[in-house]
Short mmCIF file of C-alpha atoms in Angstrom, two decimals:
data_model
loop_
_atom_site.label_atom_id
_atom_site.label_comp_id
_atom_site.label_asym_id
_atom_site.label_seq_id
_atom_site.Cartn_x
_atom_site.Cartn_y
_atom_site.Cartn_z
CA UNK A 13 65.96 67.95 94.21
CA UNK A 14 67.80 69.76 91.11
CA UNK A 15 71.64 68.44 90.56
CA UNK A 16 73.13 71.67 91.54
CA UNK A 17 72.21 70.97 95.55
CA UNK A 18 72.77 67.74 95.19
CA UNK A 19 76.52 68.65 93.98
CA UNK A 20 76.75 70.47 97.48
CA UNK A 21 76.22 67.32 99.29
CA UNK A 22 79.89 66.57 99.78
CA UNK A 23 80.59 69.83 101.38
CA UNK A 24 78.57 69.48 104.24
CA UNK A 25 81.74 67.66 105.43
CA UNK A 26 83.14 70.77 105.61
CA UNK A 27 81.04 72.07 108.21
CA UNK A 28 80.55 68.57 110.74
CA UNK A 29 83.86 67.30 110.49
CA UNK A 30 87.08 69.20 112.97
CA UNK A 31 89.02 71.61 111.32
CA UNK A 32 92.58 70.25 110.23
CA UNK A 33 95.81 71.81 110.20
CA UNK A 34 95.29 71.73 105.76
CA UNK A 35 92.48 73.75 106.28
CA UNK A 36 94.73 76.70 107.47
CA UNK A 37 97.37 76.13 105.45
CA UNK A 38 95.27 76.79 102.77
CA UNK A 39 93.77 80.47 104.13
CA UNK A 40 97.03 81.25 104.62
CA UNK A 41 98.18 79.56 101.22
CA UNK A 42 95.26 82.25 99.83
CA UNK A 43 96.54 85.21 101.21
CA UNK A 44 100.45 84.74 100.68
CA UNK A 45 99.48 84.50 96.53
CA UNK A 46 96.68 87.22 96.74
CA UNK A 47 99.55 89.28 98.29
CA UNK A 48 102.37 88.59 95.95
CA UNK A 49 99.81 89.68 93.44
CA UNK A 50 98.51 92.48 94.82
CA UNK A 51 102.34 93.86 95.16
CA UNK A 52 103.01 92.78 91.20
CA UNK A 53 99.99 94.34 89.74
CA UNK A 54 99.32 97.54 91.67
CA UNK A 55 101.35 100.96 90.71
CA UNK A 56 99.92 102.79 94.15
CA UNK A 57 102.69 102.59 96.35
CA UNK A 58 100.26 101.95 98.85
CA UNK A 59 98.76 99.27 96.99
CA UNK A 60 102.48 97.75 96.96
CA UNK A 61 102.57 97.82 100.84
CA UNK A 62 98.95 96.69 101.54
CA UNK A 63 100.44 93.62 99.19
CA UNK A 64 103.20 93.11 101.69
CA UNK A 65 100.76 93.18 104.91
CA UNK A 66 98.77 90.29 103.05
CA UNK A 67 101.80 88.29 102.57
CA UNK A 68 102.91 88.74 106.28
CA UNK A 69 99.47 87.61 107.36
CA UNK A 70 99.70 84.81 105.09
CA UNK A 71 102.61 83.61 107.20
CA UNK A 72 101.73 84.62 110.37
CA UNK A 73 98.03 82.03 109.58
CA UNK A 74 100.57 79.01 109.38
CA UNK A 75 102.86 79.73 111.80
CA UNK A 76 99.86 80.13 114.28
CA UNK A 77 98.10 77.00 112.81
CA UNK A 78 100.78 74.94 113.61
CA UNK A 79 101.55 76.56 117.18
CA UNK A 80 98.16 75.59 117.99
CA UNK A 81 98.09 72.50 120.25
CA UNK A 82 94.05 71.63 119.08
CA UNK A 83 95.00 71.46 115.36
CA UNK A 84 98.48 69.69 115.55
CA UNK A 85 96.70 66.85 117.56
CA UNK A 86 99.81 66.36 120.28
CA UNK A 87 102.33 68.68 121.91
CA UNK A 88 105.23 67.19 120.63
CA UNK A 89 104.29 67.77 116.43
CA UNK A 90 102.84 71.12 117.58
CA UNK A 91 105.49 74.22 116.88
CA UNK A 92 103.99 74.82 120.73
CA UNK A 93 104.51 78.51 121.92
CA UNK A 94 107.70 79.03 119.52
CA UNK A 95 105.39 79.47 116.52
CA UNK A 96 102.84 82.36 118.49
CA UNK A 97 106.11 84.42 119.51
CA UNK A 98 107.13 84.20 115.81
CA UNK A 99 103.56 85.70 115.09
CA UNK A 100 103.52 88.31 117.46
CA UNK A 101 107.11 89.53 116.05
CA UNK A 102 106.44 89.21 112.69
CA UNK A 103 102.41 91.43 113.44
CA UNK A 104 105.03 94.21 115.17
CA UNK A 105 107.85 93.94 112.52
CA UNK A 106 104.79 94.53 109.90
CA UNK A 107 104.05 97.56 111.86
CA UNK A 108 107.67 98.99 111.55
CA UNK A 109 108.01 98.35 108.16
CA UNK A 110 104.52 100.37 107.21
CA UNK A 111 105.87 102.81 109.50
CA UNK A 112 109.23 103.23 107.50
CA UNK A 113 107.23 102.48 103.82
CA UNK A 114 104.65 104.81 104.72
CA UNK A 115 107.44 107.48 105.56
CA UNK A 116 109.32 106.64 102.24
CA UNK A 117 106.01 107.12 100.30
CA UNK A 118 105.13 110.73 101.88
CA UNK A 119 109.15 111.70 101.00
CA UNK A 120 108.39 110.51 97.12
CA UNK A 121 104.99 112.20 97.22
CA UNK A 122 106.54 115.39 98.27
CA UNK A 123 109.45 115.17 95.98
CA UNK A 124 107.33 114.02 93.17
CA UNK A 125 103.75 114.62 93.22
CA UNK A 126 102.87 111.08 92.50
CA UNK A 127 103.26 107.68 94.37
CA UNK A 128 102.87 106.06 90.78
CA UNK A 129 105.98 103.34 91.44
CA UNK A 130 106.51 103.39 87.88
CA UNK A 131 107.53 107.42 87.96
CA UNK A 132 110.22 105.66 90.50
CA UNK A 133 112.88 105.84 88.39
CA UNK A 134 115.40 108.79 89.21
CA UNK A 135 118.01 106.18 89.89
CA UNK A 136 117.65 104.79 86.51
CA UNK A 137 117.91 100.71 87.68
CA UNK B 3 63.25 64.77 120.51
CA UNK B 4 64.06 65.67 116.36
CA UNK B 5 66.78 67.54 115.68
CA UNK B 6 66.39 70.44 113.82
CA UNK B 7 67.04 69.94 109.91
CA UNK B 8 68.56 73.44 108.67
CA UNK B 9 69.56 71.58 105.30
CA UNK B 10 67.21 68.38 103.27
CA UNK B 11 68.84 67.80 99.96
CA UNK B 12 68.70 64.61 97.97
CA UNK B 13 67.66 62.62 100.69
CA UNK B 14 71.01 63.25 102.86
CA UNK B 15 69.76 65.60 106.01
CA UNK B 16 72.44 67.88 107.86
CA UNK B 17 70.92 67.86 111.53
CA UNK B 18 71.86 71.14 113.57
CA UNK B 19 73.29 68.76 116.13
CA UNK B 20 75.69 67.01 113.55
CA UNK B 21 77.18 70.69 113.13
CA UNK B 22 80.63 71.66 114.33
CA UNK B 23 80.56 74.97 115.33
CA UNK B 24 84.11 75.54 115.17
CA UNK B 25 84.90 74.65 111.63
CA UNK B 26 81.50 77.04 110.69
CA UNK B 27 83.00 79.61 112.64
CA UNK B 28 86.45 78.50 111.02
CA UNK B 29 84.60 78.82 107.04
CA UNK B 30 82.79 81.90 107.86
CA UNK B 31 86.17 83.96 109.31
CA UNK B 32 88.24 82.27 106.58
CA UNK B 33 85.69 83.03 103.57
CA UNK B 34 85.86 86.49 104.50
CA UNK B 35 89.52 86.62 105.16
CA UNK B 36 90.59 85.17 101.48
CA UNK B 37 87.61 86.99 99.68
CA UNK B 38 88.55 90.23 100.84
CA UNK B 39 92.08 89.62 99.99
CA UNK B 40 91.30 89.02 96.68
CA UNK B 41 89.04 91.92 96.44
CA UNK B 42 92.18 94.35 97.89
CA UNK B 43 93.75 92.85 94.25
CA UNK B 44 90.77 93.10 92.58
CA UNK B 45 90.07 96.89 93.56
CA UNK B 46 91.39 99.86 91.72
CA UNK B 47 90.56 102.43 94.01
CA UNK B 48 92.98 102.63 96.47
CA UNK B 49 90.53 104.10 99.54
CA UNK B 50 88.47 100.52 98.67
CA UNK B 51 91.35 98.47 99.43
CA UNK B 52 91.99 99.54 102.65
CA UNK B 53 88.68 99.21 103.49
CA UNK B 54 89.04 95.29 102.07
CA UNK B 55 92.32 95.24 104.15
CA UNK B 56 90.89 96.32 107.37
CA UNK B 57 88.17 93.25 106.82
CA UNK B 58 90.57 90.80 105.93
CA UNK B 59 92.80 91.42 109.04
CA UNK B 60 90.26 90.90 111.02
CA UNK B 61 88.85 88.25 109.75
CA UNK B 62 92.23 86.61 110.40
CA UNK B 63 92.46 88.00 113.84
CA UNK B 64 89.44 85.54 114.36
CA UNK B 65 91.23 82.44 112.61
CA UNK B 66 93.79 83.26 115.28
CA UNK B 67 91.07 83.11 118.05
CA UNK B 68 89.83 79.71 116.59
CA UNK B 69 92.91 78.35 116.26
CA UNK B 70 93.63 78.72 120.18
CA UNK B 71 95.99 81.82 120.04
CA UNK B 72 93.85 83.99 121.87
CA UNK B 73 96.57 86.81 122.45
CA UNK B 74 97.41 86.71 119.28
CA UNK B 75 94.44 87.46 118.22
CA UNK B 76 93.58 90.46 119.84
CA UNK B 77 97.08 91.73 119.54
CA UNK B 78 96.60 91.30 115.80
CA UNK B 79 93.07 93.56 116.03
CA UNK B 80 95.00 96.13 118.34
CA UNK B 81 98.26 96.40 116.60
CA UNK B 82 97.74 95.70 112.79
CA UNK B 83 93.61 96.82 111.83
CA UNK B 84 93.87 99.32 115.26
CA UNK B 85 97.31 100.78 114.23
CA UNK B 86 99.49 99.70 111.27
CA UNK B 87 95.90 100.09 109.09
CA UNK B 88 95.23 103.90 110.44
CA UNK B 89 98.87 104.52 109.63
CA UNK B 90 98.02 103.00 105.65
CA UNK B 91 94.75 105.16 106.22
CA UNK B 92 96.48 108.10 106.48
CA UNK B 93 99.45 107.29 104.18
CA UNK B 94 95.62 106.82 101.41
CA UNK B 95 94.16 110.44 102.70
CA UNK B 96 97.36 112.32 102.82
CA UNK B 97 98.39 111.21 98.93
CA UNK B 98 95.18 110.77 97.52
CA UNK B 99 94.70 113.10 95.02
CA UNK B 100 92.64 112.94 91.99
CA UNK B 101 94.01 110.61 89.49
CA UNK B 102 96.05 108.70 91.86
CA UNK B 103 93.33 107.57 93.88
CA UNK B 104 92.63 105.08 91.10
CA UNK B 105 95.61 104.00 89.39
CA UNK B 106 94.91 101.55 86.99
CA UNK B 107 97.57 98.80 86.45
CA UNK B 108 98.26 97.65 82.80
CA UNK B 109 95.97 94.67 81.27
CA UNK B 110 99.21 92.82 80.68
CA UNK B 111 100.70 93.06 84.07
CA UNK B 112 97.21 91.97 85.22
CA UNK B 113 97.07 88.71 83.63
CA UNK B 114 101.22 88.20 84.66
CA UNK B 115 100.24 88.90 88.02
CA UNK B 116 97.45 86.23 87.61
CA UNK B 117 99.24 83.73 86.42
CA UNK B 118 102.31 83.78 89.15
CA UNK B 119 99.48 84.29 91.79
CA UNK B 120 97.48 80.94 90.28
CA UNK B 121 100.61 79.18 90.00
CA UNK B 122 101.84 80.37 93.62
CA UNK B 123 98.83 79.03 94.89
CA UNK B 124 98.70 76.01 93.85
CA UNK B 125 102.20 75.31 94.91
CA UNK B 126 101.40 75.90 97.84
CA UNK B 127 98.23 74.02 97.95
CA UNK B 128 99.24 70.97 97.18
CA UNK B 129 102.32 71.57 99.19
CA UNK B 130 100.14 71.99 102.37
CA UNK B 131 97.75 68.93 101.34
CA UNK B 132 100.80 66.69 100.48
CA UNK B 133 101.42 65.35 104.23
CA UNK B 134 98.61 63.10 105.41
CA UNK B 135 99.21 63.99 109.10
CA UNK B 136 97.91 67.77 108.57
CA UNK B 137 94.82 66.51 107.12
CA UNK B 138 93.83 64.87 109.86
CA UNK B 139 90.30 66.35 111.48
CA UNK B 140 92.23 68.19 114.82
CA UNK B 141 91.82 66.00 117.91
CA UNK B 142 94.15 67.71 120.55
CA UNK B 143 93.25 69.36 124.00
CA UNK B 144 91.69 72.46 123.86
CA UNK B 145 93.90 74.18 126.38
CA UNK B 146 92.31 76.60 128.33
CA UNK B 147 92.82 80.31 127.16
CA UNK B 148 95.18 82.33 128.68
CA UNK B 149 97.97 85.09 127.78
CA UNK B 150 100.32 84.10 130.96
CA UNK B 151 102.31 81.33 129.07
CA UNK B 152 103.39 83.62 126.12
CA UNK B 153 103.88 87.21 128.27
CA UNK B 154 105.62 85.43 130.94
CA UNK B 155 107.97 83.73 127.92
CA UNK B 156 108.40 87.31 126.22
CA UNK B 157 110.48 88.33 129.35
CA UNK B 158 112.24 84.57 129.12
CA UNK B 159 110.40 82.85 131.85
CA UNK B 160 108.47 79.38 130.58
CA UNK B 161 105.45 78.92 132.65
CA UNK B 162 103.99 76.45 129.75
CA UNK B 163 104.87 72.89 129.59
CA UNK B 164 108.49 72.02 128.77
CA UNK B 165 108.75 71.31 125.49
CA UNK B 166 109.58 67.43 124.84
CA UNK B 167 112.65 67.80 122.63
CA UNK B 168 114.17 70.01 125.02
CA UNK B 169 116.43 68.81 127.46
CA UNK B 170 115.41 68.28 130.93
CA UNK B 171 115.69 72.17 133.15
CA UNK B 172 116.14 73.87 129.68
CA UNK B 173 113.27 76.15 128.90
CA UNK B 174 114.19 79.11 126.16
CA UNK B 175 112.10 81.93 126.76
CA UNK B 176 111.88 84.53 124.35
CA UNK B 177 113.62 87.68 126.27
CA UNK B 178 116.90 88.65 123.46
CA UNK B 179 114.30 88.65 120.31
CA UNK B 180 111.96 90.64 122.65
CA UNK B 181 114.67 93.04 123.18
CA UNK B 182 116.26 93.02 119.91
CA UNK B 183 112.53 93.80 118.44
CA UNK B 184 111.81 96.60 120.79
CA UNK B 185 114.85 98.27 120.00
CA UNK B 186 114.75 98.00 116.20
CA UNK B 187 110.76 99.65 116.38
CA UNK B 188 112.27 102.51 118.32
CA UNK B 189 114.60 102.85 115.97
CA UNK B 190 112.69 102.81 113.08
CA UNK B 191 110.53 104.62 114.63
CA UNK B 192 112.82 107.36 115.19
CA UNK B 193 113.61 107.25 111.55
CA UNK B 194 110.09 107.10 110.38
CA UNK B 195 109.68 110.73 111.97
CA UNK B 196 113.18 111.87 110.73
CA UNK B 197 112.12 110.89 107.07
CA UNK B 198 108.38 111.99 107.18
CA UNK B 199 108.94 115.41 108.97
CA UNK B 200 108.12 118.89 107.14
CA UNK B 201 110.91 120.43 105.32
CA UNK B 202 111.70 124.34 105.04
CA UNK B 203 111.77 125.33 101.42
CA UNK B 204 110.64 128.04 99.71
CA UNK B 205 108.90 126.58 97.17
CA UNK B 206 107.56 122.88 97.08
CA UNK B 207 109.51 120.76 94.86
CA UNK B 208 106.13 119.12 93.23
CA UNK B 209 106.14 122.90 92.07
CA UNK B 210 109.46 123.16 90.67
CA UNK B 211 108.98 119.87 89.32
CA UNK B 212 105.57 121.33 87.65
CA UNK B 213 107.14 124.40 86.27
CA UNK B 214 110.61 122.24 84.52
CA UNK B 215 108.28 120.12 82.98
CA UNK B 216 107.94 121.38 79.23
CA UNK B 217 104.35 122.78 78.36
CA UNK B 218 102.23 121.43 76.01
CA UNK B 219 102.64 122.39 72.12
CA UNK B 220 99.68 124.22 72.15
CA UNK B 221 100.54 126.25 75.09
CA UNK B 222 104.40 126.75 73.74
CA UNK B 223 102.92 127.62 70.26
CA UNK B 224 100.49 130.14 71.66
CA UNK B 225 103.51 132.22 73.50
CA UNK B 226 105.22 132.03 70.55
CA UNK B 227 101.92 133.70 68.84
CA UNK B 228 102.39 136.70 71.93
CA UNK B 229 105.94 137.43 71.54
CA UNK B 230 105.99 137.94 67.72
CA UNK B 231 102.57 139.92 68.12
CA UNK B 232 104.67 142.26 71.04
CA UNK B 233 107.78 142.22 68.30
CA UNK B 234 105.13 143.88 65.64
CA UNK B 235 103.68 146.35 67.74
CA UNK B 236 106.70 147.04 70.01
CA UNK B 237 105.24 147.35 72.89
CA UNK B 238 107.52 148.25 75.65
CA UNK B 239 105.25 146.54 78.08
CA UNK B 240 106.32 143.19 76.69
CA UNK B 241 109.94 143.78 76.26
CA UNK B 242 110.12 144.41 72.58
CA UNK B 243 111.67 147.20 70.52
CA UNK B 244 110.82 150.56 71.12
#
């Protein structure tokens, strides 16, 4: 047996014991940083807004993790059917807002033949 | 009867029967979910990170499944990787041109950006590890899937069970946010259109923008070069002495 599989040994925990509510919260955890990132390094507008959609989805992983009945063990500390009807607004305000962005963008691409968000600076801020 | 051994590694065996399927399910949609977010900030080229965006959507969509919000989940595949991702699809094709399809962010933002996001994350982390009751393995009934409870509450009737901090006949339903939310997508909706619509003009602006921009020195020097050779000769044609 060589050390490096014997190193794996305590993660086949991971995959014989029950999920837990942590294990969500860090997925989610994952994608709210990889989005705030995303929307601080790219200079595609797009970029910017596919940044956004990551952080939403971030949220929308624990809000959903702790609606679910299974992974909050009991009714009462589950969020119950509040948390999915947060989820399912926040997935169609998302849409809206790329909607509006992605108008926005196509307006400063016309005006400006770039979507470079650093060339965003007619109003001097 | 011997159970299958998919796994024999210093003497500890992982049996296929000592496998819960859910949390492989679980690590398989959330490996792909968080590595293809970090790809969509690794990537440069912006028709690549769609593509990542698309996988790591609906990766989630199937977190949502396993996590017992089956509506959610396939309103998640239909409305954000079916729609809001075609709309970022086309926002990519209709501005990607040349040089901007790969628009290279600084080094030094880069490793900003890196640090916040490292430091972000572990906030949250240990945030989300501190409470011992969220780490327990999940134990609670595996309700049986259906999209009745959370339809019928959109229009502000409660068909679930009454919540047990609610007082007794009191059951919220969700039918002023419903409304409130339908109205504000039609009207951003509307003004999506309004904004992104085709204006008259004679000449694009990118043009005008292109022609007030001042040409190279080269370029500049080499008019310079034809006007003094038109002053020499005189040629009428170029507006010089006769």
């Amino acid at each position: 047996m060589t050390p490096a599989l014997a190193a794996l040994v305590p993660l086949f925990g991971l995959v014989t014991e029950p999920v837990s509510l942590a294990h969500y919260l860090v997925v989610g955890a994952i994608l709210f940083a990889a989005g705030v990132a995303c929307m601080a390094i790219k200079r595609n507008a797009l970029g910017v807004l596919m940044g956004i959609e990551l952080v939403l989805n971030g949220a929308n992983v624990n809000f959903v993790a702790f609606a679910s009945p299974f992974l909050a063990g009991d009714r009462a500390r589950s969020l119950g059917l509040d948390g999915q009807a947060i989820a399912i607004f926040v997935i169609l305000l998302a849409a809206a807002e790329a909607a509006v962005a992605l108008a926005i963008t196509l307006n400063f691409y016309n005006n400006h033949a770039t979507v470079d968000v650093d060339r965003a600076d007619d109003l001097k801020g | 009867m011997t159970p299958t051994l998919i796994a024999d590694v210093s003497g500890v065996a992982l049996p296929v029967a000592a496998i819960n399927w859910h949390a492989l399910f679980f690590l398989l949609f959330a490996g792909i979910a968080c590595g293809f977010a970090v790809a969509v900030v690794a990537a440069d080229n912006v028709v690549r990170m769609a593509l990542y965006l698309v996988l790591s959507l609906a990766a989630t969509a199937g977190l949502f499944l396993l996590a017992g919000a089956e509506f959610l989940g396939a309103m998640q595949l239909m409305i954000y990787v079916g729609g809001t991702l075609v709309l970022l699809v086309f926002g990519v094709m209709l501005t990607a041109q040349g040089p901007l399809v790969t628009l290279a962010s600084a080094g030094g933002d880069r490793a900003l950006a890196g640090v916040v996001g490292a430091a972000l994350l572990g906030m949250l982390v240990l945030a989300g590890l501190s409470v011992p009751a969220w780490r327990q393995p999940a134990s609670g009934a595996v309700v049986e899937p259906a999209a009745a409870p959370l339809g019928m509450a959109l229009v502000g009737v409660r068909v679930d069970d009454p919540t047990a901090n609610a007082p007794a006949g009191v059951r919220p339903g969700y039918l002023l946010p419903f409304e409130i939310v339908s109205v504000h997508l039609l009207v951003v909706l509307v003004g999506a259109a309004y904004l992104a619509r085709a204006k008259r003009r004679k000449t694009p602006r990118a043009i005008e923008v292109a022609a007030s921009v001042e040409p190279p020195a080269a370029v500049a020097e080499h008019a310079a070069i034809g006007r003094d050779a038109a002053l020499r000769t005189g040629s009428v044609l170029s507006g010089g002495p006769a």
